[in-house]
Amino acid sequence: MDGLIIREAREADIAAIAAMFAADDVGGHGDTADEAAMPDYLAAFRAIAMSTLETLYVAEFDGQVIGTFQTVILTKLAGRGAVWMVVEGVQTREDMRGRGIGATMIRYCIAEAEKRGLSGVQLTSNMARIDAHRFYEKLGFEKRHFGFRLKLK
């Protein structure tokens, strides 16, 4: 998509990112675009921004935030200290889907991991997102593990 920019998120992007998450019916994370929730999102953004291992990105087109994803660099003792990029929170604004934005974001992650000499890129996807699974496989990802989650609050 000509003119698409992938960049690190800024505080001014948080409302647009929260709105994308809130519009996601499958995620079930309790996200909202309600202004009253912005302090929670800003606190999380500031924690991510302070981390040397986490980065929040946006995809911007024509001055609008239309996609987002977050990366975490994870050093594992297993694999003799393998260092992997974990990709989380991949989201494209609903009205912009099907234009290659998600593929551009994931390819950006892969290129960044290669540039840093990392061992690989991994991500998880909600089991209900069958189309997303096909999308990730088309980009070269393999279904290799089964994930578990325990929500505490």
JSON list of C-alpha atoms in Angstrom, two decimals, residues 1-143:
[
{"chain": "A", "resi": 1, "resn": "MET", "atom": "CA", "xyz": [0.00, 0.00, 0.00]},
{"chain": "A", "resi": 2, "resn": "ASP", "atom": "CA", "xyz": [1.76, 3.15, -1.20]},
{"chain": "A", "resi": 3, "resn": "GLY", "atom": "CA", "xyz": [2.16, 5.76, 1.51]},
{"chain": "A", "resi": 4, "resn": "LEU", "atom": "CA", "xyz": [1.83, 3.35, 4.42]},
{"chain": "A", "resi": 5, "resn": "ILE", "atom": "CA", "xyz": [4.24, 4.20, 7.24]},
{"chain": "A", "resi": 6, "resn": "ILE", "atom": "CA", "xyz": [5.21, 1.89, 10.10]},
{"chain": "A", "resi": 7, "resn": "ARG", "atom": "CA", "xyz": [6.51, 3.86, 13.07]},
{"chain": "A", "resi": 8, "resn": "GLU", "atom": "CA", "xyz": [6.74, 3.72, 16.83]},
{"chain": "A", "resi": 9, "resn": "ALA", "atom": "CA", "xyz": [3.51, 4.79, 18.49]},
{"chain": "A", "resi": 10, "resn": "ARG", "atom": "CA", "xyz": [3.23, 8.15, 20.19]},
{"chain": "A", "resi": 11, "resn": "GLU", "atom": "CA", "xyz": [1.04, 9.14, 23.11]},
{"chain": "A", "resi": 12, "resn": "ALA", "atom": "CA", "xyz": [-1.24, 11.00, 20.67]},
{"chain": "A", "resi": 13, "resn": "ASP", "atom": "CA", "xyz": [-1.98, 7.65, 18.93]},
{"chain": "A", "resi": 14, "resn": "ILE", "atom": "CA", "xyz": [-3.43, 5.94, 22.00]},
{"chain": "A", "resi": 15, "resn": "ALA", "atom": "CA", "xyz": [-7.09, 6.85, 21.43]},
{"chain": "A", "resi": 16, "resn": "ALA", "atom": "CA", "xyz": [-6.98, 5.47, 17.86]},
{"chain": "A", "resi": 17, "resn": "ILE", "atom": "CA", "xyz": [-5.27, 2.28, 19.03]},
{"chain": "A", "resi": 18, "resn": "ALA", "atom": "CA", "xyz": [-7.80, 1.80, 21.85]},
{"chain": "A", "resi": 19, "resn": "ALA", "atom": "CA", "xyz": [-10.65, 2.31, 19.36]},
{"chain": "A", "resi": 20, "resn": "MET", "atom": "CA", "xyz": [-9.27, -0.48, 17.13]},
{"chain": "A", "resi": 21, "resn": "PHE", "atom": "CA", "xyz": [-9.08, -2.86, 20.07]},
{"chain": "A", "resi": 22, "resn": "ALA", "atom": "CA", "xyz": [-12.56, -1.84, 21.25]},
{"chain": "A", "resi": 23, "resn": "ALA", "atom": "CA", "xyz": [-14.01, -2.60, 17.79]},
{"chain": "A", "resi": 24, "resn": "ASP", "atom": "CA", "xyz": [-12.62, -6.16, 17.93]},
{"chain": "A", "resi": 25, "resn": "ASP", "atom": "CA", "xyz": [-15.47, -8.55, 18.74]},
{"chain": "A", "resi": 26, "resn": "VAL", "atom": "CA", "xyz": [-13.23, -11.62, 18.94]},
{"chain": "A", "resi": 27, "resn": "GLY", "atom": "CA", "xyz": [-10.48, -10.35, 21.26]},
{"chain": "A", "resi": 28, "resn": "GLY", "atom": "CA", "xyz": [-12.60, -10.15, 24.39]},
{"chain": "A", "resi": 29, "resn": "HIS", "atom": "CA", "xyz": [-10.07, -8.02, 26.24]},
{"chain": "A", "resi": 30, "resn": "GLY", "atom": "CA", "xyz": [-12.62, -5.53, 27.58]},
{"chain": "A", "resi": 31, "resn": "ASP", "atom": "CA", "xyz": [-11.17, -2.68, 25.55]},
{"chain": "A", "resi": 32, "resn": "THR", "atom": "CA", "xyz": [-13.14, 0.51, 25.12]},
{"chain": "A", "resi": 33, "resn": "ALA", "atom": "CA", "xyz": [-12.89, 3.83, 23.34]},
{"chain": "A", "resi": 34, "resn": "ASP", "atom": "CA", "xyz": [-14.48, 5.54, 26.36]},
{"chain": "A", "resi": 35, "resn": "GLU", "atom": "CA", "xyz": [-12.48, 8.62, 27.34]},
{"chain": "A", "resi": 36, "resn": "ALA", "atom": "CA", "xyz": [-12.69, 7.55, 31.00]},
{"chain": "A", "resi": 37, "resn": "ALA", "atom": "CA", "xyz": [-10.44, 4.58, 30.19]},
{"chain": "A", "resi": 38, "resn": "MET", "atom": "CA", "xyz": [-7.68, 6.66, 28.61]},
{"chain": "A", "resi": 39, "resn": "PRO", "atom": "CA", "xyz": [-5.63, 6.94, 31.83]},
{"chain": "A", "resi": 40, "resn": "ASP", "atom": "CA", "xyz": [-5.32, 3.13, 31.85]},
{"chain": "A", "resi": 41, "resn": "TYR", "atom": "CA", "xyz": [-4.16, 3.07, 28.24]},
{"chain": "A", "resi": 42, "resn": "LEU", "atom": "CA", "xyz": [-1.75, 5.96, 28.82]},
{"chain": "A", "resi": 43, "resn": "ALA", "atom": "CA", "xyz": [-0.22, 4.23, 31.84]},
{"chain": "A", "resi": 44, "resn": "ALA", "atom": "CA", "xyz": [0.30, 1.08, 29.78]},
{"chain": "A", "resi": 45, "resn": "PHE", "atom": "CA", "xyz": [1.75, 3.09, 26.89]},
{"chain": "A", "resi": 46, "resn": "ARG", "atom": "CA", "xyz": [4.20, 4.84, 29.20]},
{"chain": "A", "resi": 47, "resn": "ALA", "atom": "CA", "xyz": [5.33, 1.53, 30.70]},
{"chain": "A", "resi": 48, "resn": "ILE", "atom": "CA", "xyz": [5.90, 0.11, 27.21]},
{"chain": "A", "resi": 49, "resn": "ALA", "atom": "CA", "xyz": [7.72, 3.26, 26.12]},
{"chain": "A", "resi": 50, "resn": "MET", "atom": "CA", "xyz": [10.09, 3.02, 29.11]},
{"chain": "A", "resi": 51, "resn": "SER", "atom": "CA", "xyz": [10.95, -0.61, 28.37]},
{"chain": "A", "resi": 52, "resn": "THR", "atom": "CA", "xyz": [14.07, -1.43, 26.41]},
{"chain": "A", "resi": 53, "resn": "LEU", "atom": "CA", "xyz": [12.53, -4.74, 25.31]},
{"chain": "A", "resi": 54, "resn": "GLU", "atom": "CA", "xyz": [9.02, -3.67, 24.27]},
{"chain": "A", "resi": 55, "resn": "THR", "atom": "CA", "xyz": [7.89, -1.45, 21.41]},
{"chain": "A", "resi": 56, "resn": "LEU", "atom": "CA", "xyz": [4.41, -0.38, 20.36]},
{"chain": "A", "resi": 57, "resn": "TYR", "atom": "CA", "xyz": [4.03, 0.44, 16.67]},
{"chain": "A", "resi": 58, "resn": "VAL", "atom": "CA", "xyz": [1.38, 1.93, 14.44]},
{"chain": "A", "resi": 59, "resn": "ALA", "atom": "CA", "xyz": [0.68, 1.73, 10.75]},
{"chain": "A", "resi": 60, "resn": "GLU", "atom": "CA", "xyz": [-0.16, 5.20, 9.51]},
{"chain": "A", "resi": 61, "resn": "PHE", "atom": "CA", "xyz": [-1.77, 6.13, 6.22]},
{"chain": "A", "resi": 62, "resn": "ASP", "atom": "CA", "xyz": [-2.73, 9.62, 5.12]},
{"chain": "A", "resi": 63, "resn": "GLY", "atom": "CA", "xyz": [-2.11, 10.91, 8.65]},
{"chain": "A", "resi": 64, "resn": "GLN", "atom": "CA", "xyz": [-4.40, 8.33, 10.29]},
{"chain": "A", "resi": 65, "resn": "VAL", "atom": "CA", "xyz": [-3.51, 5.39, 12.51]},
{"chain": "A", "resi": 66, "resn": "ILE", "atom": "CA", "xyz": [-4.96, 2.35, 10.74]},
{"chain": "A", "resi": 67, "resn": "GLY", "atom": "CA", "xyz": [-3.04, -0.51, 12.34]},
{"chain": "A", "resi": 68, "resn": "THR", "atom": "CA", "xyz": [-1.00, -1.45, 15.36]},
{"chain": "A", "resi": 69, "resn": "PHE", "atom": "CA", "xyz": [1.18, -4.17, 16.83]},
{"chain": "A", "resi": 70, "resn": "GLN", "atom": "CA", "xyz": [3.54, -4.59, 19.76]},
{"chain": "A", "resi": 71, "resn": "THR", "atom": "CA", "xyz": [6.84, -6.43, 19.94]},
{"chain": "A", "resi": 72, "resn": "VAL", "atom": "CA", "xyz": [8.69, -7.88, 22.89]},
{"chain": "A", "resi": 73, "resn": "ILE", "atom": "CA", "xyz": [12.25, -9.18, 22.74]},
{"chain": "A", "resi": 74, "resn": "LEU", "atom": "CA", "xyz": [12.48, -12.41, 24.72]},
{"chain": "A", "resi": 75, "resn": "THR", "atom": "CA", "xyz": [15.75, -14.10, 25.62]},
{"chain": "A", "resi": 76, "resn": "LYS", "atom": "CA", "xyz": [15.25, -17.78, 26.39]},
{"chain": "A", "resi": 77, "resn": "LEU", "atom": "CA", "xyz": [17.56, -20.03, 28.31]},
{"chain": "A", "resi": 78, "resn": "ALA", "atom": "CA", "xyz": [16.26, -22.87, 26.16]},
{"chain": "A", "resi": 79, "resn": "GLY", "atom": "CA", "xyz": [17.81, -22.99, 22.76]},
{"chain": "A", "resi": 80, "resn": "ARG", "atom": "CA", "xyz": [21.16, -21.93, 24.19]},
{"chain": "A", "resi": 81, "resn": "GLY", "atom": "CA", "xyz": [20.04, -18.38, 24.82]},
{"chain": "A", "resi": 82, "resn": "ALA", "atom": "CA", "xyz": [17.91, -17.94, 21.71]},
{"chain": "A", "resi": 83, "resn": "VAL", "atom": "CA", "xyz": [16.49, -14.44, 21.39]},
{"chain": "A", "resi": 84, "resn": "TRP", "atom": "CA", "xyz": [13.07, -14.17, 19.78]},
{"chain": "A", "resi": 85, "resn": "MET", "atom": "CA", "xyz": [10.75, -11.37, 18.85]},
{"chain": "A", "resi": 86, "resn": "VAL", "atom": "CA", "xyz": [7.24, -11.91, 20.17]},
{"chain": "A", "resi": 87, "resn": "VAL", "atom": "CA", "xyz": [4.50, -10.06, 18.29]},
{"chain": "A", "resi": 88, "resn": "GLU", "atom": "CA", "xyz": [1.30, -9.15, 20.13]},
{"chain": "A", "resi": 89, "resn": "GLY", "atom": "CA", "xyz": [-1.82, -7.07, 19.58]},
{"chain": "A", "resi": 90, "resn": "VAL", "atom": "CA", "xyz": [-1.80, -7.12, 15.77]},
{"chain": "A", "resi": 91, "resn": "GLN", "atom": "CA", "xyz": [-4.81, -5.10, 14.68]},
{"chain": "A", "resi": 92, "resn": "THR", "atom": "CA", "xyz": [-5.88, -3.36, 11.48]},
{"chain": "A", "resi": 93, "resn": "ARG", "atom": "CA", "xyz": [-8.73, -0.87, 11.49]},
{"chain": "A", "resi": 94, "resn": "GLU", "atom": "CA", "xyz": [-11.81, -2.72, 10.24]},
{"chain": "A", "resi": 95, "resn": "ASP", "atom": "CA", "xyz": [-12.49, -0.44, 7.26]},
{"chain": "A", "resi": 96, "resn": "MET", "atom": "CA", "xyz": [-8.88, -0.84, 6.06]},
{"chain": "A", "resi": 97, "resn": "ARG", "atom": "CA", "xyz": [-8.61, -4.65, 6.10]},
{"chain": "A", "resi": 98, "resn": "GLY", "atom": "CA", "xyz": [-7.77, -6.57, 2.95]},
{"chain": "A", "resi": 99, "resn": "ARG", "atom": "CA", "xyz": [-5.30, -3.97, 1.68]},
{"chain": "A", "resi": 100, "resn": "GLY", "atom": "CA", "xyz": [-2.05, -5.63, 2.74]},
{"chain": "A", "resi": 101, "resn": "ILE", "atom": "CA", "xyz": [-1.59, -3.58, 5.92]},
{"chain": "A", "resi": 102, "resn": "GLY", "atom": "CA", "xyz": [-1.36, -6.62, 8.21]},
{"chain": "A", "resi": 103, "resn": "ALA", "atom": "CA", "xyz": [1.16, -8.26, 5.89]},
{"chain": "A", "resi": 104, "resn": "THR", "atom": "CA", "xyz": [3.23, -5.09, 5.85]},
{"chain": "A", "resi": 105, "resn": "MET", "atom": "CA", "xyz": [3.22, -4.94, 9.66]},
{"chain": "A", "resi": 106, "resn": "ILE", "atom": "CA", "xyz": [4.26, -8.58, 10.03]},
{"chain": "A", "resi": 107, "resn": "ARG", "atom": "CA", "xyz": [6.94, -8.30, 7.35]},
{"chain": "A", "resi": 108, "resn": "TYR", "atom": "CA", "xyz": [8.25, -5.25, 9.23]},
{"chain": "A", "resi": 109, "resn": "CYS", "atom": "CA", "xyz": [8.59, -7.42, 12.35]},
{"chain": "A", "resi": 110, "resn": "ILE", "atom": "CA", "xyz": [10.40, -10.14, 10.43]},
{"chain": "A", "resi": 111, "resn": "ALA", "atom": "CA", "xyz": [12.78, -7.62, 8.87]},
{"chain": "A", "resi": 112, "resn": "GLU", "atom": "CA", "xyz": [13.50, -6.02, 12.26]},
{"chain": "A", "resi": 113, "resn": "ALA", "atom": "CA", "xyz": [14.20, -9.44, 13.81]},
{"chain": "A", "resi": 114, "resn": "GLU", "atom": "CA", "xyz": [16.54, -10.31, 10.94]},
{"chain": "A", "resi": 115, "resn": "LYS", "atom": "CA", "xyz": [18.31, -6.95, 11.22]},
{"chain": "A", "resi": 116, "resn": "ARG", "atom": "CA", "xyz": [18.88, -7.58, 14.95]},
{"chain": "A", "resi": 117, "resn": "GLY", "atom": "CA", "xyz": [20.13, -11.11, 14.33]},
{"chain": "A", "resi": 118, "resn": "LEU", "atom": "CA", "xyz": [17.34, -12.69, 16.38]},
{"chain": "A", "resi": 119, "resn": "SER", "atom": "CA", "xyz": [16.55, -16.39, 16.32]},
{"chain": "A", "resi": 120, "resn": "GLY", "atom": "CA", "xyz": [13.00, -15.94, 15.09]},
{"chain": "A", "resi": 121, "resn": "VAL", "atom": "CA", "xyz": [9.59, -14.32, 15.37]},
{"chain": "A", "resi": 122, "resn": "GLN", "atom": "CA", "xyz": [6.67, -15.85, 17.22]},
{"chain": "A", "resi": 123, "resn": "LEU", "atom": "CA", "xyz": [3.09, -14.84, 17.91]},
{"chain": "A", "resi": 124, "resn": "THR", "atom": "CA", "xyz": [-0.13, -16.20, 19.26]},
{"chain": "A", "resi": 125, "resn": "SER", "atom": "CA", "xyz": [-3.56, -15.86, 17.73]},
{"chain": "A", "resi": 126, "resn": "ASN", "atom": "CA", "xyz": [-7.01, -16.39, 19.21]},
{"chain": "A", "resi": 127, "resn": "MET", "atom": "CA", "xyz": [-8.23, -19.87, 18.28]},
{"chain": "A", "resi": 128, "resn": "ALA", "atom": "CA", "xyz": [-11.40, -18.35, 16.80]},
{"chain": "A", "resi": 129, "resn": "ARG", "atom": "CA", "xyz": [-9.43, -16.34, 14.23]},
{"chain": "A", "resi": 130, "resn": "ILE", "atom": "CA", "xyz": [-9.28, -18.96, 11.49]},
{"chain": "A", "resi": 131, "resn": "ASP", "atom": "CA", "xyz": [-8.71, -16.35, 8.76]},
{"chain": "A", "resi": 132, "resn": "ALA", "atom": "CA", "xyz": [-5.82, -14.88, 10.76]},
{"chain": "A", "resi": 133, "resn": "HIS", "atom": "CA", "xyz": [-4.27, -18.33, 11.07]},
{"chain": "A", "resi": 134, "resn": "ARG", "atom": "CA", "xyz": [-4.33, -18.74, 7.29]},
{"chain": "A", "resi": 135, "resn": "PHE", "atom": "CA", "xyz": [-2.88, -15.23, 6.97]},
{"chain": "A", "resi": 136, "resn": "TYR", "atom": "CA", "xyz": [0.06, -16.02, 9.29]},
{"chain": "A", "resi": 137, "resn": "GLU", "atom": "CA", "xyz": [0.71, -19.35, 7.57]},
{"chain": "A", "resi": 138, "resn": "LYS", "atom": "CA", "xyz": [0.76, -17.58, 4.20]},
{"chain": "A", "resi": 139, "resn": "LEU", "atom": "CA", "xyz": [3.49, -15.33, 5.64]},
{"chain": "A", "resi": 140, "resn": "GLY", "atom": "CA", "xyz": [5.59, -18.38, 6.59]},
{"chain": "A", "resi": 141, "resn": "PHE", "atom": "CA", "xyz": [4.55, -19.00, 10.20]},
{"chain": "A", "resi": 142, "resn": "GLU", "atom": "CA", "xyz": [3.96, -22.59, 11.32]},
{"chain": "A", "resi": 143, "resn": "LYS", "atom": "CA", "xyz": [1.46, -23.82, 13.89]}
]
